[in-house]
PDB file of C-alpha atoms in Angstrom:
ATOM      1  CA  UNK S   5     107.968 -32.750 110.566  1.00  0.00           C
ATOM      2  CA  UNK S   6     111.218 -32.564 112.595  1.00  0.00           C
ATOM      3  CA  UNK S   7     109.579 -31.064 115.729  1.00  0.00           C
ATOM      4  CA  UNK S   8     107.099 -34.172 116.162  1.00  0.00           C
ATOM      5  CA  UNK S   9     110.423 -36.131 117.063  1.00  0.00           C
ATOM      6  CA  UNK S  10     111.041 -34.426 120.396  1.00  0.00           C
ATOM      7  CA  UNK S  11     111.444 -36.881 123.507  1.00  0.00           C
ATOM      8  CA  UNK S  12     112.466 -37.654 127.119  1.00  0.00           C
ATOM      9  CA  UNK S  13     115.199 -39.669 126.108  1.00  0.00           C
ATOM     10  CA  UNK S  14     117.839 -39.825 123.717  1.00  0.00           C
ATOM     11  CA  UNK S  15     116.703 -43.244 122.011  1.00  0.00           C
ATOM     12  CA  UNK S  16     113.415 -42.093 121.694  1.00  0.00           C
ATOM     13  CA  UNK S  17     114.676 -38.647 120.262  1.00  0.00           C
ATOM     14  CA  UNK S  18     117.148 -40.752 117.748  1.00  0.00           C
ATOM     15  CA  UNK S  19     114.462 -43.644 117.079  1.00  0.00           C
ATOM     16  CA  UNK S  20     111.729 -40.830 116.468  1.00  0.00           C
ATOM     17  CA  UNK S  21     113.868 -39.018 113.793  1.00  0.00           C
ATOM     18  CA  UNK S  22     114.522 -42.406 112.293  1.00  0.00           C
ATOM     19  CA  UNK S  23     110.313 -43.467 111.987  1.00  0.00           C
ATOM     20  CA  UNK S  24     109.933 -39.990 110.049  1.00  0.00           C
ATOM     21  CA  UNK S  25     112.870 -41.148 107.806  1.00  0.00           C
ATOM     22  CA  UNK S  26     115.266 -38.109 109.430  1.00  0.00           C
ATOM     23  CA  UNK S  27     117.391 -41.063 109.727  1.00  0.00           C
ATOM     24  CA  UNK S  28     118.261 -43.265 106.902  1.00  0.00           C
ATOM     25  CA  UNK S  29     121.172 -44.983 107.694  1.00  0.00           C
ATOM     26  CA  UNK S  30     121.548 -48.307 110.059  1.00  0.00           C
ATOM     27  CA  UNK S  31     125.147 -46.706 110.795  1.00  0.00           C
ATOM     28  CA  UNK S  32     124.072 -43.142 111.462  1.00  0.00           C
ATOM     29  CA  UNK S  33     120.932 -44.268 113.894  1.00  0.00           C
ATOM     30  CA  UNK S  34     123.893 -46.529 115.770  1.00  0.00           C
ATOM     31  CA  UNK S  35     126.046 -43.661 116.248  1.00  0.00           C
ATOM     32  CA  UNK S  36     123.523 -40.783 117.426  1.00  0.00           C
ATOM     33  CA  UNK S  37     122.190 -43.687 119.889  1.00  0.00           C
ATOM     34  CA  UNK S  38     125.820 -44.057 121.063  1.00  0.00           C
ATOM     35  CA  UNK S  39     126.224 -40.277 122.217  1.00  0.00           C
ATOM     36  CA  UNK S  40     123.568 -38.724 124.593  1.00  0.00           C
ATOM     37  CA  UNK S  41     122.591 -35.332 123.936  1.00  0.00           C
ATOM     38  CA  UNK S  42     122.085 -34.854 127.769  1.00  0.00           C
ATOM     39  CA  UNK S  43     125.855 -34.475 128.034  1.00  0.00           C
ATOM     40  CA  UNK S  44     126.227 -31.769 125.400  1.00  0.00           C
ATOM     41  CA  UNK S  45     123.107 -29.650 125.301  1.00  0.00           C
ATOM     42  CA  UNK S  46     122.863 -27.876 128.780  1.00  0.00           C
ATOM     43  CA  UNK S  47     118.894 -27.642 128.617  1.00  0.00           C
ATOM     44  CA  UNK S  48     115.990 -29.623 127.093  1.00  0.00           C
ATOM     45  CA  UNK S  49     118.550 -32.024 125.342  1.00  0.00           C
ATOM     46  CA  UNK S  50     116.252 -34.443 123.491  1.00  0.00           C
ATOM     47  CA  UNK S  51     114.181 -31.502 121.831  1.00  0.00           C
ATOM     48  CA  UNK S  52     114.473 -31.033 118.578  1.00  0.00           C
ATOM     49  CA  UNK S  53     115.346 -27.619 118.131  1.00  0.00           C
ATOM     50  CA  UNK S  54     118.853 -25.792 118.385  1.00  0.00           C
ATOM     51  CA  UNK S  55     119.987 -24.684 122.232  1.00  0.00           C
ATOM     52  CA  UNK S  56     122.261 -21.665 122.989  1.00  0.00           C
ATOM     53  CA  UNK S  57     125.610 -22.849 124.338  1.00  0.00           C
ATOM     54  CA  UNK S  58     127.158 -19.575 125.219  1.00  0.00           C
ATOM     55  CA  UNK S  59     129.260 -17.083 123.009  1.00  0.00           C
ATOM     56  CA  UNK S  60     126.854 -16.605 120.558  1.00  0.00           C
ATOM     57  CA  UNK S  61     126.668 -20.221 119.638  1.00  0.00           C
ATOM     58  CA  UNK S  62     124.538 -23.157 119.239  1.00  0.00           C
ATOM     59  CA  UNK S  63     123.947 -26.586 119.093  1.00  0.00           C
ATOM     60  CA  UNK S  64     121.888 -27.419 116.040  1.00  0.00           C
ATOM     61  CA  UNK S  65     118.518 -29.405 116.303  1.00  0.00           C
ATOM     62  CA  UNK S  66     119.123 -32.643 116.037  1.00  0.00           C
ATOM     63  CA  UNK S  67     117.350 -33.336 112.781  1.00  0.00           C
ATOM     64  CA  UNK S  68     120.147 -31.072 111.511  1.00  0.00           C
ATOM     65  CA  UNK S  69     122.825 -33.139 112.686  1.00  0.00           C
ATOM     66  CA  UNK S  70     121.194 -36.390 111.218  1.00  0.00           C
ATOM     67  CA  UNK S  71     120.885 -34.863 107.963  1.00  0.00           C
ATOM     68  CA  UNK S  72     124.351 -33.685 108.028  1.00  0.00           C
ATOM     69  CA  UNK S  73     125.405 -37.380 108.438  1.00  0.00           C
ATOM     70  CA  UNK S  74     123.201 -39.020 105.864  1.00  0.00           C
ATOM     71  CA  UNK S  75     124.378 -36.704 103.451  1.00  0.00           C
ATOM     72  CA  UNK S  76     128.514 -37.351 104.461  1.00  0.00           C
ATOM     73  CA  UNK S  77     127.755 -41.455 105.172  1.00  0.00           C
ATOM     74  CA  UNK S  78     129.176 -42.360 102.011  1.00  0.00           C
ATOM     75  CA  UNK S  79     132.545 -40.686 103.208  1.00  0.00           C
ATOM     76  CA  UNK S  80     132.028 -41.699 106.741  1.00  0.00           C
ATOM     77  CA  UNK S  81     133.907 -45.211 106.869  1.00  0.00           C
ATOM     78  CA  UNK S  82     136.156 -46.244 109.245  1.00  0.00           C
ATOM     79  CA  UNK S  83     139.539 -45.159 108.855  1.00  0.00           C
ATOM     80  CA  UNK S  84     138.312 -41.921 107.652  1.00  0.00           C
ATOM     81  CA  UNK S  85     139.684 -38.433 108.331  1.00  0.00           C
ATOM     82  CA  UNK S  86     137.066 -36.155 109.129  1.00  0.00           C
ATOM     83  CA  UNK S  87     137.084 -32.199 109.976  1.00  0.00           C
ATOM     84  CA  UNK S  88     134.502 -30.748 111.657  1.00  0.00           C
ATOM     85  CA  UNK S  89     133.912 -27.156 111.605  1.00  0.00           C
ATOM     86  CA  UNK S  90     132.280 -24.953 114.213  1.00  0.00           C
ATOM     87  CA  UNK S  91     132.330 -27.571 116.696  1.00  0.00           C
ATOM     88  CA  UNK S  92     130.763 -25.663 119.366  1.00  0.00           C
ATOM     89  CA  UNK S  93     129.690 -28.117 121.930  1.00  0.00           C
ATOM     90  CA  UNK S  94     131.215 -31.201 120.815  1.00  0.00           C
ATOM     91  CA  UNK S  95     128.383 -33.200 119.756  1.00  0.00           C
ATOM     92  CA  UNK S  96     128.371 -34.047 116.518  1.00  0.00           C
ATOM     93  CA  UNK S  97     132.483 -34.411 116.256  1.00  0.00           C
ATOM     94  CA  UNK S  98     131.371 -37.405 118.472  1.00  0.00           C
ATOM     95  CA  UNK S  99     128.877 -38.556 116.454  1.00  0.00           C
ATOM     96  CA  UNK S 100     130.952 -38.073 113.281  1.00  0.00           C
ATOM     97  CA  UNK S 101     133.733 -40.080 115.593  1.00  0.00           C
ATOM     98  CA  UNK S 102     131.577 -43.169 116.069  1.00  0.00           C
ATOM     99  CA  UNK S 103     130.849 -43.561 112.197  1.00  0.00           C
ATOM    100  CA  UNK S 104     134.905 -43.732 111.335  1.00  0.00           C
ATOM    101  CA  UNK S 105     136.991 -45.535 114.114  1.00  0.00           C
ATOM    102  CA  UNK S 106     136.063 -49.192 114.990  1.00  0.00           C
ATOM    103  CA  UNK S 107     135.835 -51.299 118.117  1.00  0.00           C
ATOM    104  CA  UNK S 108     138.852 -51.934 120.404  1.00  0.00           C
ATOM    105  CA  UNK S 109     140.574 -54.625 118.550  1.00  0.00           C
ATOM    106  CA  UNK S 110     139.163 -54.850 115.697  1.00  0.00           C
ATOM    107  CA  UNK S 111     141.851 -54.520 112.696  1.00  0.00           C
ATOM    108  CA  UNK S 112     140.030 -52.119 110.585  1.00  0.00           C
ATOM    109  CA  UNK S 113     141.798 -48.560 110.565  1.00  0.00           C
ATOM    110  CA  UNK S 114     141.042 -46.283 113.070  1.00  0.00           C
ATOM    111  CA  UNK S 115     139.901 -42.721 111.757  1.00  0.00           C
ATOM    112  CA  UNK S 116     139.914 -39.481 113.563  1.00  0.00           C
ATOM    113  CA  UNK S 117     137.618 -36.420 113.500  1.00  0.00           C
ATOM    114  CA  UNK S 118     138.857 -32.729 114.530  1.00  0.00           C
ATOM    115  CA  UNK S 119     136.844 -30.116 115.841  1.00  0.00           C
ATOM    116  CA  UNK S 120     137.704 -26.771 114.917  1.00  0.00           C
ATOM    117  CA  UNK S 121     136.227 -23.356 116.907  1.00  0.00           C
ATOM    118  CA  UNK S 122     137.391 -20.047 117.156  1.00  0.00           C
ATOM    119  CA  UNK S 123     136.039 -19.725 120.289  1.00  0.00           C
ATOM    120  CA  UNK S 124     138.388 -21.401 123.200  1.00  0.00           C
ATOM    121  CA  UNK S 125     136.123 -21.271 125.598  1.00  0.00           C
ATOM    122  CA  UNK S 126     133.702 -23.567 123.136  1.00  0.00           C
ATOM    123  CA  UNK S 127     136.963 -25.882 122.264  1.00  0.00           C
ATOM    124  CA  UNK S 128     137.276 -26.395 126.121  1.00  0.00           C
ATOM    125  CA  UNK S 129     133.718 -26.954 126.423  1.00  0.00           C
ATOM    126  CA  UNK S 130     133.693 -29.745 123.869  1.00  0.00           C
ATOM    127  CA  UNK S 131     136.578 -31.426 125.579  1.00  0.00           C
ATOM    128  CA  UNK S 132     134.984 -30.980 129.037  1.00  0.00           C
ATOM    129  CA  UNK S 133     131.314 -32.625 127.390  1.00  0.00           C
ATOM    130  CA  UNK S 134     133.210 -35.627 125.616  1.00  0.00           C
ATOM    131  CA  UNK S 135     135.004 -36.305 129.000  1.00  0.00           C
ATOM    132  CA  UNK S 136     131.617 -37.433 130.339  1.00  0.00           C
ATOM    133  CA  UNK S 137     131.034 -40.317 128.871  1.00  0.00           C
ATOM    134  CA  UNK S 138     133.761 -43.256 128.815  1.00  0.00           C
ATOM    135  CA  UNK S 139     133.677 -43.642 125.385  1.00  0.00           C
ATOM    136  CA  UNK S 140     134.054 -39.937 124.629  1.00  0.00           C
ATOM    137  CA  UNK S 141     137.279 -39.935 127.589  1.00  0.00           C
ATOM    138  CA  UNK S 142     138.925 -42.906 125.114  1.00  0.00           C
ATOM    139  CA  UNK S 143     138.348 -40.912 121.817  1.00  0.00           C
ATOM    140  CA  UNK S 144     139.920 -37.965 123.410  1.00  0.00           C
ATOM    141  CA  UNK S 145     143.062 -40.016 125.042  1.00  0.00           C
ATOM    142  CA  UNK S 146     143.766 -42.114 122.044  1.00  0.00           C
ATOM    143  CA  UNK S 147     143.543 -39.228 119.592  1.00  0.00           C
ATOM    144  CA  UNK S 148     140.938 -39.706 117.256  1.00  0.00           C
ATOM    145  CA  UNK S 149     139.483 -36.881 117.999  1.00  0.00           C
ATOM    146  CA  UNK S 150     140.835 -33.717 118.610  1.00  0.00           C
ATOM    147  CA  UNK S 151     139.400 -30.225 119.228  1.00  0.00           C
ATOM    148  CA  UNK S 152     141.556 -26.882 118.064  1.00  0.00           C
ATOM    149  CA  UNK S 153     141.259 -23.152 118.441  1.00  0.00           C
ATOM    150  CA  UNK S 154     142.126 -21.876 115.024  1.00  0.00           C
ATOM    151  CA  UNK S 155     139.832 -20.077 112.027  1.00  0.00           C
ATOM    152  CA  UNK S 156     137.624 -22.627 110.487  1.00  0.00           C
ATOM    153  CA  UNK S 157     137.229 -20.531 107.583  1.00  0.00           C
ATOM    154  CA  UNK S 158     141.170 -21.918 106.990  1.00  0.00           C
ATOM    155  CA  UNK S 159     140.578 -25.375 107.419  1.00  0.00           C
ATOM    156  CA  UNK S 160     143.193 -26.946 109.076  1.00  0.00           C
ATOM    157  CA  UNK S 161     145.465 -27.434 106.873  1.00  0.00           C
ATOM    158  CA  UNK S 162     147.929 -29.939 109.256  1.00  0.00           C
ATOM    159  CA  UNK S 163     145.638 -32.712 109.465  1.00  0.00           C
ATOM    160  CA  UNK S 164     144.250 -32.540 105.424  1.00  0.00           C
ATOM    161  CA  UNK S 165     143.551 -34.071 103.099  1.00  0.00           C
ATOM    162  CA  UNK S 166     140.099 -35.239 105.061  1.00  0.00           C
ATOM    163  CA  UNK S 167     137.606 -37.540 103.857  1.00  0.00           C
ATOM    164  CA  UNK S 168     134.471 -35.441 104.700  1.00  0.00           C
ATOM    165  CA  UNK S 169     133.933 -31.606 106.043  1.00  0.00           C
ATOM    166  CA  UNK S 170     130.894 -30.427 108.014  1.00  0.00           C
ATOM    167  CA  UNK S 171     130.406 -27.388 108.740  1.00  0.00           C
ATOM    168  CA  UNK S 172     128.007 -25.883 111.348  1.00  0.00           C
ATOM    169  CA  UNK S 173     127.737 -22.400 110.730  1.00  0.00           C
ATOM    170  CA  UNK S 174     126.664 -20.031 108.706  1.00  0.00           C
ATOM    171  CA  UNK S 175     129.796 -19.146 105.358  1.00  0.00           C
ATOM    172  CA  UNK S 176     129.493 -15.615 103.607  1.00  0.00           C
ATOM    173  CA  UNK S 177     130.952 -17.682 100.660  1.00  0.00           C
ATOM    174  CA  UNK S 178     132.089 -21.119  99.457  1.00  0.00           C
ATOM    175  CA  UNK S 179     135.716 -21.177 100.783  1.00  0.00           C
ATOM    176  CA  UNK S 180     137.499 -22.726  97.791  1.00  0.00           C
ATOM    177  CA  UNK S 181     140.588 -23.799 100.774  1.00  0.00           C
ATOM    178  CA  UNK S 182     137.896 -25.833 102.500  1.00  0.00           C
ATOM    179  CA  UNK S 183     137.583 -27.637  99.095  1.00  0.00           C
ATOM    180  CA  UNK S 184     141.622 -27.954  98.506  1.00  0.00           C
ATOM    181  CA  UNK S 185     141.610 -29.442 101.584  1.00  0.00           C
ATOM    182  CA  UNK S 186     139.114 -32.391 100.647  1.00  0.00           C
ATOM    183  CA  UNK S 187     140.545 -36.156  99.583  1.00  0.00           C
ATOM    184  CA  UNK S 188     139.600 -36.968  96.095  1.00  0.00           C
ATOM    185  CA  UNK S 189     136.885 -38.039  96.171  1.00  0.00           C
ATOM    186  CA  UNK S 190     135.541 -36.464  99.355  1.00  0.00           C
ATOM    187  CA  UNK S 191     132.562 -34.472 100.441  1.00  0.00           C
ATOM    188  CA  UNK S 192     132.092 -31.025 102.146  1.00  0.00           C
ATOM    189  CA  UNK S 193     128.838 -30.070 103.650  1.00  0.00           C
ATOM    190  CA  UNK S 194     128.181 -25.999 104.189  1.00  0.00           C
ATOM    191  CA  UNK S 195     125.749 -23.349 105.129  1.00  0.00           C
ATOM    192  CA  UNK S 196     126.053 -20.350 102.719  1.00  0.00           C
ATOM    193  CA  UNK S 197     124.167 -17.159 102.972  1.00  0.00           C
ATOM    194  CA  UNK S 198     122.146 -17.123  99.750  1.00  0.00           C
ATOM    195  CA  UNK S 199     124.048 -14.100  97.185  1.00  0.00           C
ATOM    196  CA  UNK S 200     121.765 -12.186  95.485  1.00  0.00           C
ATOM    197  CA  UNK S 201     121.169 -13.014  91.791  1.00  0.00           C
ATOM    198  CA  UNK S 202     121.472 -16.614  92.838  1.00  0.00           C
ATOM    199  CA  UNK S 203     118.206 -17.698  91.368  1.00  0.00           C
ATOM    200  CA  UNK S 204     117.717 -18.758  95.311  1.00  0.00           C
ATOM    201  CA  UNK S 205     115.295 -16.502  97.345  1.00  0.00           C
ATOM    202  CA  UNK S 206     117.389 -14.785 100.439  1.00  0.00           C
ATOM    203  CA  UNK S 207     118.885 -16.465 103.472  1.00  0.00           C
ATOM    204  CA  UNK S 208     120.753 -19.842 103.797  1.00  0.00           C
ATOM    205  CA  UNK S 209     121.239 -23.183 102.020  1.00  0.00           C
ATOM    206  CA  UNK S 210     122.928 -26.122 102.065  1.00  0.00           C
ATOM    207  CA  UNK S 211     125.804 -26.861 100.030  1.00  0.00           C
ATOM    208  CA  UNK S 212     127.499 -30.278  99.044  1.00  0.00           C
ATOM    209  CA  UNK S 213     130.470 -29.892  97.152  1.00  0.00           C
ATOM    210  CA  UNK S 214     132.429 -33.214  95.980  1.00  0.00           C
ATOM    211  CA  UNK S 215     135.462 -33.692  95.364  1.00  0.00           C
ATOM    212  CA  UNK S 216     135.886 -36.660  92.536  1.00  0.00           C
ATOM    213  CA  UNK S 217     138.481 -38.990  92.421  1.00  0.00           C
ATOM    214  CA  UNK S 218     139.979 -37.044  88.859  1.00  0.00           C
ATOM    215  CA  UNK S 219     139.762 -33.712  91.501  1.00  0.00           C
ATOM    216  CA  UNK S 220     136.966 -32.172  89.232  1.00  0.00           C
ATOM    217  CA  UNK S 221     134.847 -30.732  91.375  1.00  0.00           C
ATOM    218  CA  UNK S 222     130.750 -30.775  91.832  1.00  0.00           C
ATOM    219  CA  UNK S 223     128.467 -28.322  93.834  1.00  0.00           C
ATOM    220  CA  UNK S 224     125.147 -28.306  94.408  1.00  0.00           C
ATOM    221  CA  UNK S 225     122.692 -26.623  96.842  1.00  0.00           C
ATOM    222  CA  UNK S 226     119.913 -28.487  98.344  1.00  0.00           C
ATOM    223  CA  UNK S 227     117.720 -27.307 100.766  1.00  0.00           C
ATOM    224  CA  UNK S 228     116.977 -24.127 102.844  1.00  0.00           C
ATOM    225  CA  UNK S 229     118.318 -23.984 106.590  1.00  0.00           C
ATOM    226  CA  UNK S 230     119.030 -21.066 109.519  1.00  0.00           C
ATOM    227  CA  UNK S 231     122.694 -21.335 110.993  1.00  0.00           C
ATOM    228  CA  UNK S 232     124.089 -18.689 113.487  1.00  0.00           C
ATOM    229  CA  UNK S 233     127.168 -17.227 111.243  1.00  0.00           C
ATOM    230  CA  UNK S 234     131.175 -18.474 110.793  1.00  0.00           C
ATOM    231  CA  UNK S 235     132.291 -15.608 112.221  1.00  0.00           C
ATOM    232  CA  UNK S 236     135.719 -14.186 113.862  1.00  0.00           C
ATOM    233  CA  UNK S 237     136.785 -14.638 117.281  1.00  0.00           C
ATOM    234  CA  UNK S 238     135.291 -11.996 119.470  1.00  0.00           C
ATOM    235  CA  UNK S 239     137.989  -9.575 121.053  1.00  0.00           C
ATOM    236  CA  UNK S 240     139.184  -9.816 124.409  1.00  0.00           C
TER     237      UNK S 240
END
């Protein structure tokens, strides 16, 4: 269904995903609306399919990015801390930005989302995109969101515990540090290649693993996706 929501325009991309039900969430249809694809994807940005953006990377389809926020909302509040993994072109740490700070002067806690990418050139991409917008050039001066060169397979440990973790690529395994690193409660959402003897046909699924408030912790896989790898840094 997700490729009937294509469009010339960001709202009607967004406001197609949400008449198919892509979109759930008052808050998450709000935030895509408030960040236009045009300023992150470098061709066909309101299509709903992923786009190469260099180095191997991607940006996912949108419907991906939608699902990845209706299934973190619940975590998504504002005053938040959010990491998000695999940044690549900085789209959905804006997104994921919009759902957990608050309007300028409002008294609610402000929460802050960091993009993490192995890649430096991506990392400076993602800055360079956010800086197009004005909202994206405040979110970037103030601080509540922040873009790193590091190993997301690590986390980042310096800005954890975090509320939520999304990850947009592709894990050989669950990385039990990315779950240390959640609040209790908190949620991480994950790609895994599929291990044999799974009782899951091959390839990749989605993972949400919660953190409770006691720190027991509950993981579940729920539907089949294609992610370009978490990988290493390629050599200079």
């Amino acid at each position: 269904m997700a490729w009937y929501c294509s469009a010339s325009t960001n709202t009607e991309l967004v406001e197609n995903l949400s008449r198919v039900d892509l979109i759930k969430s008052e808050r998450v249809k709000e935030a895509m609306l408030g960040v236009d694809r045009a300023h992150y994807a470098p061709s066909r940005p309101y299509s709903d399919s992923p786009q190469s953006i260099g180095h191997g990377a991607t940006i996912s389809a949108p419907h991906m990015h939608a699902h990845a926020c209706e299934y973190l909302i619940e975590y998504l509040k504002p005053g938040a801390h959010v990491l998000d993994i695999g940044s690549g072109s900085g789209y959905l740490t804006h997104v994921l930005a919009n759902l957990v700070t608050s309007l300028p002067g409002s008294s609610e806690e402000q929460g802050q989302v960091i993009g993490i990418d192995h890649i430096s050139n991506l990392v400076d991409l993602a800055r360079s995109n956010m800086n197009k917008s004005a909202q994206g050039r405040e979110l970037l001066n103030s601080g509540q969101v922040k873009f790193i060169t590091a190993d997301g397979r690590l986390g980042w440990k310096e800005g954890a515990p975090y509320d939520a973790i999304h990850v947009g690529a592709a894990a050989e395994t669950l990385h039990p540090v990315l779950i240390e690193q959640l609040r209790a409660p908190g949620r991480l959402f994950i790609p895994v290649e599929s291990e044999s003897g799974s009782g899951f046909s091959g390839g990749q699924y989605i993972w949400i693993v919660d953190k409770r408030a006691d720190g027991s912790v509950r993981k579940e896989k729920v539907f089949q996706v294609s992610y370009v790898p978490l990988t290493n840094a390629p050599r200079s």
